[in-house]
GROMACS .gro file of C-alpha atoms in nm:
model
  345
    1MET     CA    1  10.746  12.042   6.382
    2ASP     CA    2  11.041  12.255   6.493
    3TYR     CA    3  11.380  12.083   6.463
    4ARG     CA    4  11.704  12.205   6.601
    5PRO     CA    5  12.063  12.078   6.599
    6VAL     CA    6  12.151  11.855   6.889
    7PRO     CA    7  12.458  11.997   7.066
    8GLN     CA    8  12.735  11.752   7.144
    9ARG     CA    9  12.694  11.809   7.518
   10GLU     CA   10  12.330  11.699   7.499
   11ARG     CA   11  12.418  11.384   7.304
   12ASP     CA   12  12.677  11.308   7.574
   13GLY     CA   13  12.409  11.338   7.846
   14GLU     CA   14  12.521  11.677   7.982
   15GLY     CA   15  12.260  11.902   7.825
   16GLY     CA   16  11.909  11.996   7.926
   17GLY     CA   17  11.732  11.828   7.631
   18GLY     CA   18  11.363  11.857   7.566
   19GLY     CA   19  11.273  11.630   7.855
   20GLY     CA   20  11.370  11.891   8.111
   21ASP     CA   21  11.174  12.022   8.400
   22GLY     CA   22  10.971  12.279   8.211
   23GLY     CA   23  10.605  12.265   8.304
   24ASP     CA   24  10.456  12.430   7.992
   25GLY     CA   25  10.498  12.146   7.740
   26PRO     CA   26  10.264  11.852   7.673
   27GLU     CA   27  10.257  11.566   7.924
   28LEU     CA   28  10.502  11.290   7.831
   29THR     CA   29  10.429  10.920   7.837
   30GLU     CA   30  10.650  10.626   7.756
   31HIS     CA   31  10.447  10.557   7.439
   32SER     CA   32  10.476  10.912   7.305
   33LEU     CA   33  10.848  10.929   7.383
   34LEU     CA   34  10.920  10.609   7.192
   35ARG     CA   35  10.708  10.726   6.896
   36GLN     CA   36  10.893  11.054   6.875
   37TYR     CA   37  11.227  10.878   6.898
   38ASP     CA   38  11.142  10.627   6.623
   39GLY     CA   39  11.016  10.897   6.385
   40HIS     CA   40  11.284  11.160   6.422
   41VAL     CA   41  11.606  11.021   6.558
   42ASN     CA   42  11.764  10.979   6.210
   43HIS     CA   43  11.665  11.323   6.076
   44LYS     CA   44  11.959  11.530   5.950
   45GLY     CA   45  11.976  11.907   5.966
   46SER     CA   46  12.098  12.138   5.691
   47ASN     CA   47  12.446  12.138   5.835
   48GLY     CA   48  12.463  11.758   5.838
   49ARG     CA   49  12.434  11.733   6.214
   50GLN     CA   50  12.184  11.498   6.374
   51CYS     CA   51  11.863  11.670   6.482
   52ARG     CA   52  11.562  11.578   6.694
   53PRO     CA   53  11.240  11.744   6.813
   54SER     CA   54  11.280  11.981   7.104
   55THR     CA   55  11.043  11.761   7.311
   56GLU     CA   56  11.240  11.437   7.255
   57ILE     CA   57  11.478  11.272   7.501
   58GLU     CA   58  11.735  10.999   7.453
   59LEU     CA   59  11.611  10.640   7.445
   60GLY     CA   60  11.823  10.559   7.749
   61ASP     CA   61  11.620  10.816   7.944
   62VAL     CA   62  11.280  10.663   7.861
   63LYS     CA   63  11.273  10.449   8.173
   64ASN     CA   64  11.372  10.747   8.386
   65ALA     CA   65  11.103  10.956   8.223
   66LYS     CA   66  10.847  10.687   8.295
   67SER     CA   67  10.936  10.675   8.662
   68ALA     CA   68  10.910  11.054   8.678
   69LEU     CA   69  10.557  11.071   8.540
   70PRO     CA   70  10.319  11.249   8.781
   71GLY     CA   71  10.142  11.017   9.026
   72GLU     CA   72  10.331  10.701   8.925
   73VAL     CA   73  10.496  10.647   9.264
   74GLU     CA   74  10.256  10.844   9.482
   75LYS     CA   75   9.938  10.668   9.368
   76GLY     CA   76  10.094  10.327   9.316
   77ASN     CA   77  10.147  10.091   9.029
   78PHE     CA   78   9.862   9.868   9.146
   79GLU     CA   79   9.519  10.022   9.144
   80LYS     CA   80   9.373   9.698   9.279
   81ALA     CA   81   9.544   9.391   9.430
   82ASP     CA   82   9.440   9.064   9.587
   83PHE     CA   83   9.528   8.981   9.948
   84GLU     CA   84   9.853   8.798   9.873
   85LYS     CA   85   9.985   9.084   9.659
   86ALA     CA   86   9.872   9.344   9.910
   87ILE     CA   87  10.055   9.179  10.202
   88GLU     CA   88  10.365   9.129   9.986
   89LEU     CA   89  10.380   9.500   9.896
   90THR     CA   90  10.387   9.601  10.264
   91GLY     CA   91  10.749   9.485  10.271
   92TYR     CA   92  10.911   9.287  10.549
   93GLY     CA   93  11.069   9.449  10.850
   94ARG     CA   94  11.011   9.586  11.199
   95PHE     CA   95  10.640   9.513  11.213
   96HIS     CA   96  10.687   9.146  11.132
   97TYR     CA   97  10.971   9.104  11.381
   98PHE     CA   98  10.761   9.257  11.660
   99LEU     CA   99  10.473   9.032  11.554
  100LEU     CA  100  10.704   8.729  11.575
  101MET     CA  101  10.815   8.825  11.925
  102VAL     CA  102  10.461   8.870  12.059
  103CYS     CA  103  10.312   8.562  11.894
  104GLY     CA  104  10.619   8.362  11.992
  105PHE     CA  105  10.573   8.456  12.357
  106VAL     CA  106  10.211   8.342  12.334
  107SER     CA  107  10.343   8.004  12.224
  108THR     CA  108  10.602   8.010  12.505
  109SER     CA  109  10.337   8.079  12.769
  110GLU     CA  110  10.123   7.793  12.635
  111GLU     CA  111  10.403   7.541  12.675
  112MET     CA  112  10.487   7.664  13.025
  113ASP     CA  113  10.128   7.608  13.135
  114VAL     CA  114  10.098   7.266  12.973
  115ILE     CA  115  10.403   7.108  13.136
  116SER     CA  116  10.408   7.296  13.468
  117MET     CA  117  10.199   7.023  13.631
  118SER     CA  118  10.472   6.764  13.590
  119PHE     CA  119  10.702   6.978  13.807
  120ILE     CA  120  10.459   7.043  14.094
  121LEU     CA  121  10.304   6.698  14.144
  122PRO     CA  122  10.569   6.565  14.386
  123SER     CA  123  10.537   6.875  14.605
  124ALA     CA  124  10.158   6.909  14.572
  125GLN     CA  125  10.094   6.544  14.657
  126CYS     CA  126  10.082   6.603  15.033
  127ASP     CA  127   9.908   6.942  15.023
  128LEU     CA  128   9.623   6.820  14.799
  129HIS     CA  129   9.617   6.462  14.937
  130LEU     CA  130   9.675   6.307  14.596
  131SER     CA  131   9.661   5.938  14.516
  132THR     CA  132   9.789   5.770  14.202
  133HIS     CA  133   9.436   5.788  14.060
  134THR     CA  134   9.388   6.159  14.134
  135LYS     CA  135   9.736   6.247  14.008
  136GLY     CA  136   9.646   6.084  13.677
  137TRP     CA  137   9.331   6.293  13.650
  138LEU     CA  138   9.520   6.608  13.746
  139ASN     CA  139   9.766   6.548  13.464
  140SER     CA  140   9.490   6.474  13.213
  141ILE     CA  141   9.235   6.743  13.293
  142ILE     CA  142   9.421   7.022  13.112
  143PHE     CA  143   9.416   6.822  12.787
  144ILE     CA  144   9.045   6.750  12.826
  145GLY     CA  145   8.994   7.124  12.861
  146MET     CA  146   9.202   7.187  12.549
  147MET     CA  147   8.982   6.949  12.350
  148ALA     CA  148   8.671   7.132  12.468
  149GLY     CA  149   8.809   7.479  12.404
  150ALA     CA  150   8.976   7.435  12.065
  151TYR     CA  151   8.663   7.413  11.851
  152ALA     CA  152   8.466   7.668  12.052
  153TRP     CA  153   8.734   7.938  12.045
  154GLY     CA  154   8.806   7.876  11.678
  155SER     CA  155   8.444   7.949  11.590
  156VAL     CA  156   8.442   8.262  11.806
  157ALA     CA  157   8.764   8.385  11.642
  158ASP     CA  158   8.606   8.344  11.298
  159SER     CA  159   8.315   8.561  11.411
  160LEU     CA  160   8.467   8.826  11.638
  161GLY     CA  161   8.826   8.843  11.519
  162ARG     CA  162   9.160   8.686  11.604
  163LYS     CA  163   9.306   8.971  11.809
  164LYS     CA  164   9.011   9.013  12.046
  165VAL     CA  165   8.991   8.641  12.112
  166LEU     CA  166   9.365   8.612  12.174
  167ILE     CA  167   9.357   8.892  12.431
  168VAL     CA  168   9.063   8.733  12.614
  169ILE     CA  169   9.221   8.387  12.603
  170SER     CA  170   9.559   8.508  12.732
  171PHE     CA  171   9.398   8.699  13.018
  172MET     CA  172   9.169   8.406  13.103
  173ASN     CA  173   9.466   8.171  13.097
  174ALA     CA  174   9.664   8.390  13.338
  175VAL     CA  175   9.371   8.433  13.578
  176CYS     CA  176   9.305   8.058  13.590
  177ILE     CA  177   9.670   7.988  13.672
  178VAL     CA  178   9.667   8.243  13.955
  179ALA     CA  179   9.338   8.102  14.088
  180SER     CA  180   9.472   7.746  14.081
  181SER     CA  181   9.778   7.853  14.280
  182PHE     CA  182   9.547   7.973  14.561
  183SER     CA  183   9.321   7.664  14.551
  184GLN     CA  184   9.338   7.469  14.877
  185SER     CA  185   9.130   7.169  14.767
  186TYR     CA  186   9.179   6.909  14.496
  187GLU     CA  187   8.835   6.970  14.342
  188LEU     CA  188   8.884   7.346  14.308
  189PHE     CA  189   9.233   7.296  14.171
  190MET     CA  190   9.092   7.055  13.908
  191LEU     CA  191   8.826   7.308  13.805
  192PHE     CA  192   9.076   7.585  13.736
  193ARG     CA  193   9.310   7.349  13.555
  194PHE     CA  194   9.022   7.248  13.327
  195LEU     CA  195   8.943   7.615  13.253
  196ASN     CA  196   9.313   7.674  13.198
  197GLY     CA  197   9.311   7.395  12.939
  198ALA     CA  198   8.999   7.537  12.772
  199ALA     CA  199   9.182   7.868  12.724
  200LEU     CA  200   9.495   7.696  12.594
  201GLY     CA  201   9.287   7.495  12.346
  202GLY     CA  202   9.179   7.817  12.178
  203SER     CA  203   9.512   7.993  12.202
  204GLY     CA  204   9.700   7.730  12.000
  205PRO     CA  205   9.508   7.730  11.669
  206VAL     CA  206   9.412   8.099  11.681
  207ILE     CA  207   9.765   8.233  11.736
  208TRP     CA  208   9.904   8.031  11.444
  209SER     CA  209   9.627   8.152  11.214
  210TYR     CA  210   9.675   8.511  11.327
  211PHE     CA  211  10.051   8.501  11.273
  212ALA     CA  212  10.029   8.330  10.932
  213GLU     CA  213   9.777   8.582  10.798
  214PHE     CA  214  10.036   8.860  10.819
  215GLN     CA  215  10.307   8.667  10.633
  216PRO     CA  216  10.374   8.701  10.258
  217LYS     CA  217  10.364   8.371  10.073
  218GLN     CA  218  10.741   8.346  10.019
  219LYS     CA  219  10.812   8.399  10.392
  220ARG     CA  220  10.525   8.206  10.547
  221GLY     CA  221  10.689   7.865  10.587
  222SER     CA  222  11.018   7.990  10.729
  223MET     CA  223  10.856   8.231  10.974
  224LEU     CA  224  10.619   7.964  11.105
  225SER     CA  225  10.926   7.751  11.171
  226PHE     CA  226  11.088   8.036  11.363
  227MET     CA  227  10.773   8.075  11.570
  228ALA     CA  228  10.776   7.704  11.654
  229ALA     CA  229  11.113   7.756  11.823
  230PHE     CA  230  10.942   7.963  12.093
  231TRP     CA  231  10.760   7.647  12.206
  232THR     CA  232  11.099   7.500  12.291
  233LEU     CA  233  11.190   7.815  12.484
  234GLY     CA  234  10.883   7.752  12.698
  235ASN     CA  235  11.027   7.416  12.801
  236LEU     CA  236  11.356   7.577  12.899
  237PHE     CA  237  11.196   7.863  13.093
  238VAL     CA  238  10.958   7.647  13.296
  239ALA     CA  239  11.226   7.393  13.382
  240SER     CA  240  11.466   7.666  13.495
  241LEU     CA  241  11.194   7.837  13.698
  242ALA     CA  242  11.096   7.512  13.869
  243TRP     CA  243  11.459   7.438  13.951
  244LEU     CA  244  11.498   7.779  14.115
  245ILE     CA  245  11.168   7.809  14.303
  246ILE     CA  246  11.025   7.472  14.407
  247PRO     CA  247  11.321   7.337  14.611
  248SER     CA  248  11.368   7.670  14.791
  249GLY     CA  249  11.097   7.608  15.050
  250ILE     CA  250  10.976   7.969  15.044
  251GLY     CA  251  10.611   8.052  15.109
  252TYR     CA  252  10.348   8.127  15.370
  253HIS     CA  253  10.214   7.869  15.616
  254SER     CA  254   9.922   7.892  15.859
  255PRO     CA  255   9.680   7.638  16.009
  256THR     CA  256   9.411   7.729  15.753
  257PHE     CA  257   9.603   7.849  15.448
  258LEU     CA  258   9.914   7.730  15.266
  259TYR     CA  259  10.100   7.916  14.995
  260ASN     CA  260  10.426   7.735  14.954
  261SER     CA  261  10.695   7.723  14.685
  262TRP     CA  262  10.511   7.516  14.424
  263ARG     CA  263  10.220   7.762  14.438
  264ILE     CA  264  10.461   8.053  14.392
  265PHE     CA  265  10.602   7.866  14.093
  266LEU     CA  266  10.251   7.848  13.941
  267LEU     CA  267  10.197   8.217  14.012
  268LEU     CA  268  10.515   8.307  13.824
  269CYS     CA  269  10.406   8.087  13.531
  270SER     CA  270  10.111   8.324  13.483
  271VAL     CA  271  10.334   8.628  13.418
  272PRO     CA  272  10.400   8.553  13.046
  273SER     CA  273  10.024   8.525  12.981
  274PHE     CA  274   9.956   8.862  13.145
  275LEU     CA  275  10.245   9.010  12.947
  276VAL     CA  276  10.129   8.888  12.605
  277ALA     CA  277   9.770   8.998  12.678
  278GLY     CA  278   9.907   9.352  12.707
  279LEU     CA  279  10.142   9.327  12.408
  280LEU     CA  280   9.863   9.201  12.182
  281CYS     CA  281   9.687   9.534  12.233
  282PHE     CA  282   9.963   9.700  12.027
  283LEU     CA  283   9.903   9.475  11.725
  284PRO     CA  284   9.628   9.523  11.465
  285GLU     CA  285   9.349   9.286  11.376
  286SER     CA  286   9.420   9.037  11.100
  287PRO     CA  287   9.355   9.214  10.766
  288LYS     CA  288   9.249   8.884  10.615
  289PHE     CA  289   8.976   8.847  10.878
  290LEU     CA  290   8.860   9.203  10.811
  291LEU     CA  291   8.835   9.130  10.438
  292THR     CA  292   8.622   8.822  10.505
  293GLN     CA  293   8.387   9.046  10.705
  294GLY     CA  294   8.369   9.305  10.426
  295HIS     CA  295   8.569   9.571  10.614
  296SER     CA  296   8.797   9.661  10.322
  297ASP     CA  297   8.865  10.016  10.443
  298GLN     CA  298   8.991   9.894  10.782
  299ALA     CA  299   9.205   9.630  10.612
  300MET     CA  300   9.356   9.897  10.386
  301GLU     CA  301   9.446  10.111  10.689
  302ILE     CA  302   9.628   9.812  10.841
  303PHE     CA  303   9.817   9.743  10.518
  304GLN     CA  304   9.924  10.108  10.509
  305HIS     CA  305  10.033  10.095  10.874
  306ILE     CA  306  10.243   9.782  10.813
  307TYR     CA  307  10.396   9.940  10.502
  308ALA     CA  308  10.488  10.258  10.690
  309THR     CA  309  10.638  10.063  10.983
  310ASN     CA  310  10.847   9.839  10.759
  311THR     CA  311  10.970  10.098  10.509
  312GLY     CA  312  10.966  10.429  10.696
  313ASN     CA  313  10.756  10.584  10.417
  314ARG     CA  314  10.426  10.762  10.456
  315PRO     CA  315  10.117  10.537  10.481
  316GLU     CA  316   9.965  10.711  10.176
  317ASP     CA  317  10.265  10.600   9.967
  318TYR     CA  318  10.151  10.238   9.993
  319PRO     CA  319  10.123  10.131   9.625
  320VAL     CA  320   9.774   9.981   9.642
  321SER     CA  321   9.452  10.178   9.627
  322GLU     CA  322   9.207   9.889   9.667
  323VAL     CA  323   9.228   9.531   9.795
  324SER     CA  324   9.003   9.271   9.638
  325SER     CA  325   8.818   9.066   9.900
  326SER     CA  326   8.622   8.836   9.669
  327GLN     CA  327   8.871   8.548   9.676
  328VAL     CA  328   8.923   8.571  10.053
  329ARG     CA  329   8.549   8.583  10.123
  330ALA     CA  330   8.481   8.290   9.890
  331HIS     CA  331   8.738   8.081  10.077
  332ALA     CA  332   8.587   8.179  10.414
  333GLN     CA  333   8.240   8.077  10.297
  334ASN     CA  334   8.367   7.732  10.198
  335PRO     CA  335   8.581   7.620  10.495
  336VAL     CA  336   8.751   7.283  10.524
  337THR     CA  337   8.545   7.055  10.747
  338LEU     CA  338   8.616   6.725  10.920
  339LEU     CA  339   8.436   6.551  10.634
  340HIS     CA  340   8.684   6.697  10.383
  341VAL     CA  341   8.972   6.568  10.592
  342ILE     CA  342   8.824   6.217  10.609
  343GLU     CA  343   8.756   6.216  10.234
  344GLY     CA  344   9.117   6.311  10.168
  345LEU     CA  345   9.255   6.011  10.357
   0.00000   0.00000   0.00000
């Protein structure tokens, strides 16, 4: 092997060394660099100066040489990762904050719809000829609808996907609110309130699952807490809206049709649901759901999109080439049932 004296400027880190940018030499790896260093670093030349092979670099440069190896950054350090690692490597940034805003507004619209009835009952009492008995049913019917819709929509979301179901639910919720505001009879008003509750029953559990499935493990708890704050915002918005609209006395009156202030209040309560139905179209499907369905390629595209949005890098720079779906699919095939809950008590 050819040895040469090591100039002082190279030992001080100023020289070109053998680990330069030349493309004709053998490919360097961390293992080969360390082996060359261990075998030759103490060799002395004929003039007493320290010598080393022309292909060797200083030990302090080994880590830099490793990071410069071809394909190390571009192809990724992880050839294959599980779901938790894959979502963690997407980073945390603009995508997740937009996701929080949209999912939070879904939660806000839910709360506005649930408690809006308590604000309109005094005004609707005369228009709908309500008694104490019928007012009780009118307050309760939305919760009966939520009980009926929760299980049904949850099953549909596990089959068709979270995003599609959330868009349908939000649009259905908005339409039912608008229809109830135009209802002139107690029976028709009750029907649309029940359907409104059925939509809300699915929106609640599905939106929380959808949001959580995009969160890395170390952020999941705190971000779910932030999302819960949007429920409180719903209380503030609906109370402020009722205070502004209902006492104003605005509306349309005719012998056969009434559309007064409390109906306008209901109409305005539908706006957030229409809004989130549109915003959800700009979000991707849950990658965890796609993995349970065996759509690994689509899930990988979503991971790459999230990575690019959060980091500003190219999607192909995402440091995972394959996401393992075996663990996710095994969990989906063995869901927690009501029997498991009872046994755990």
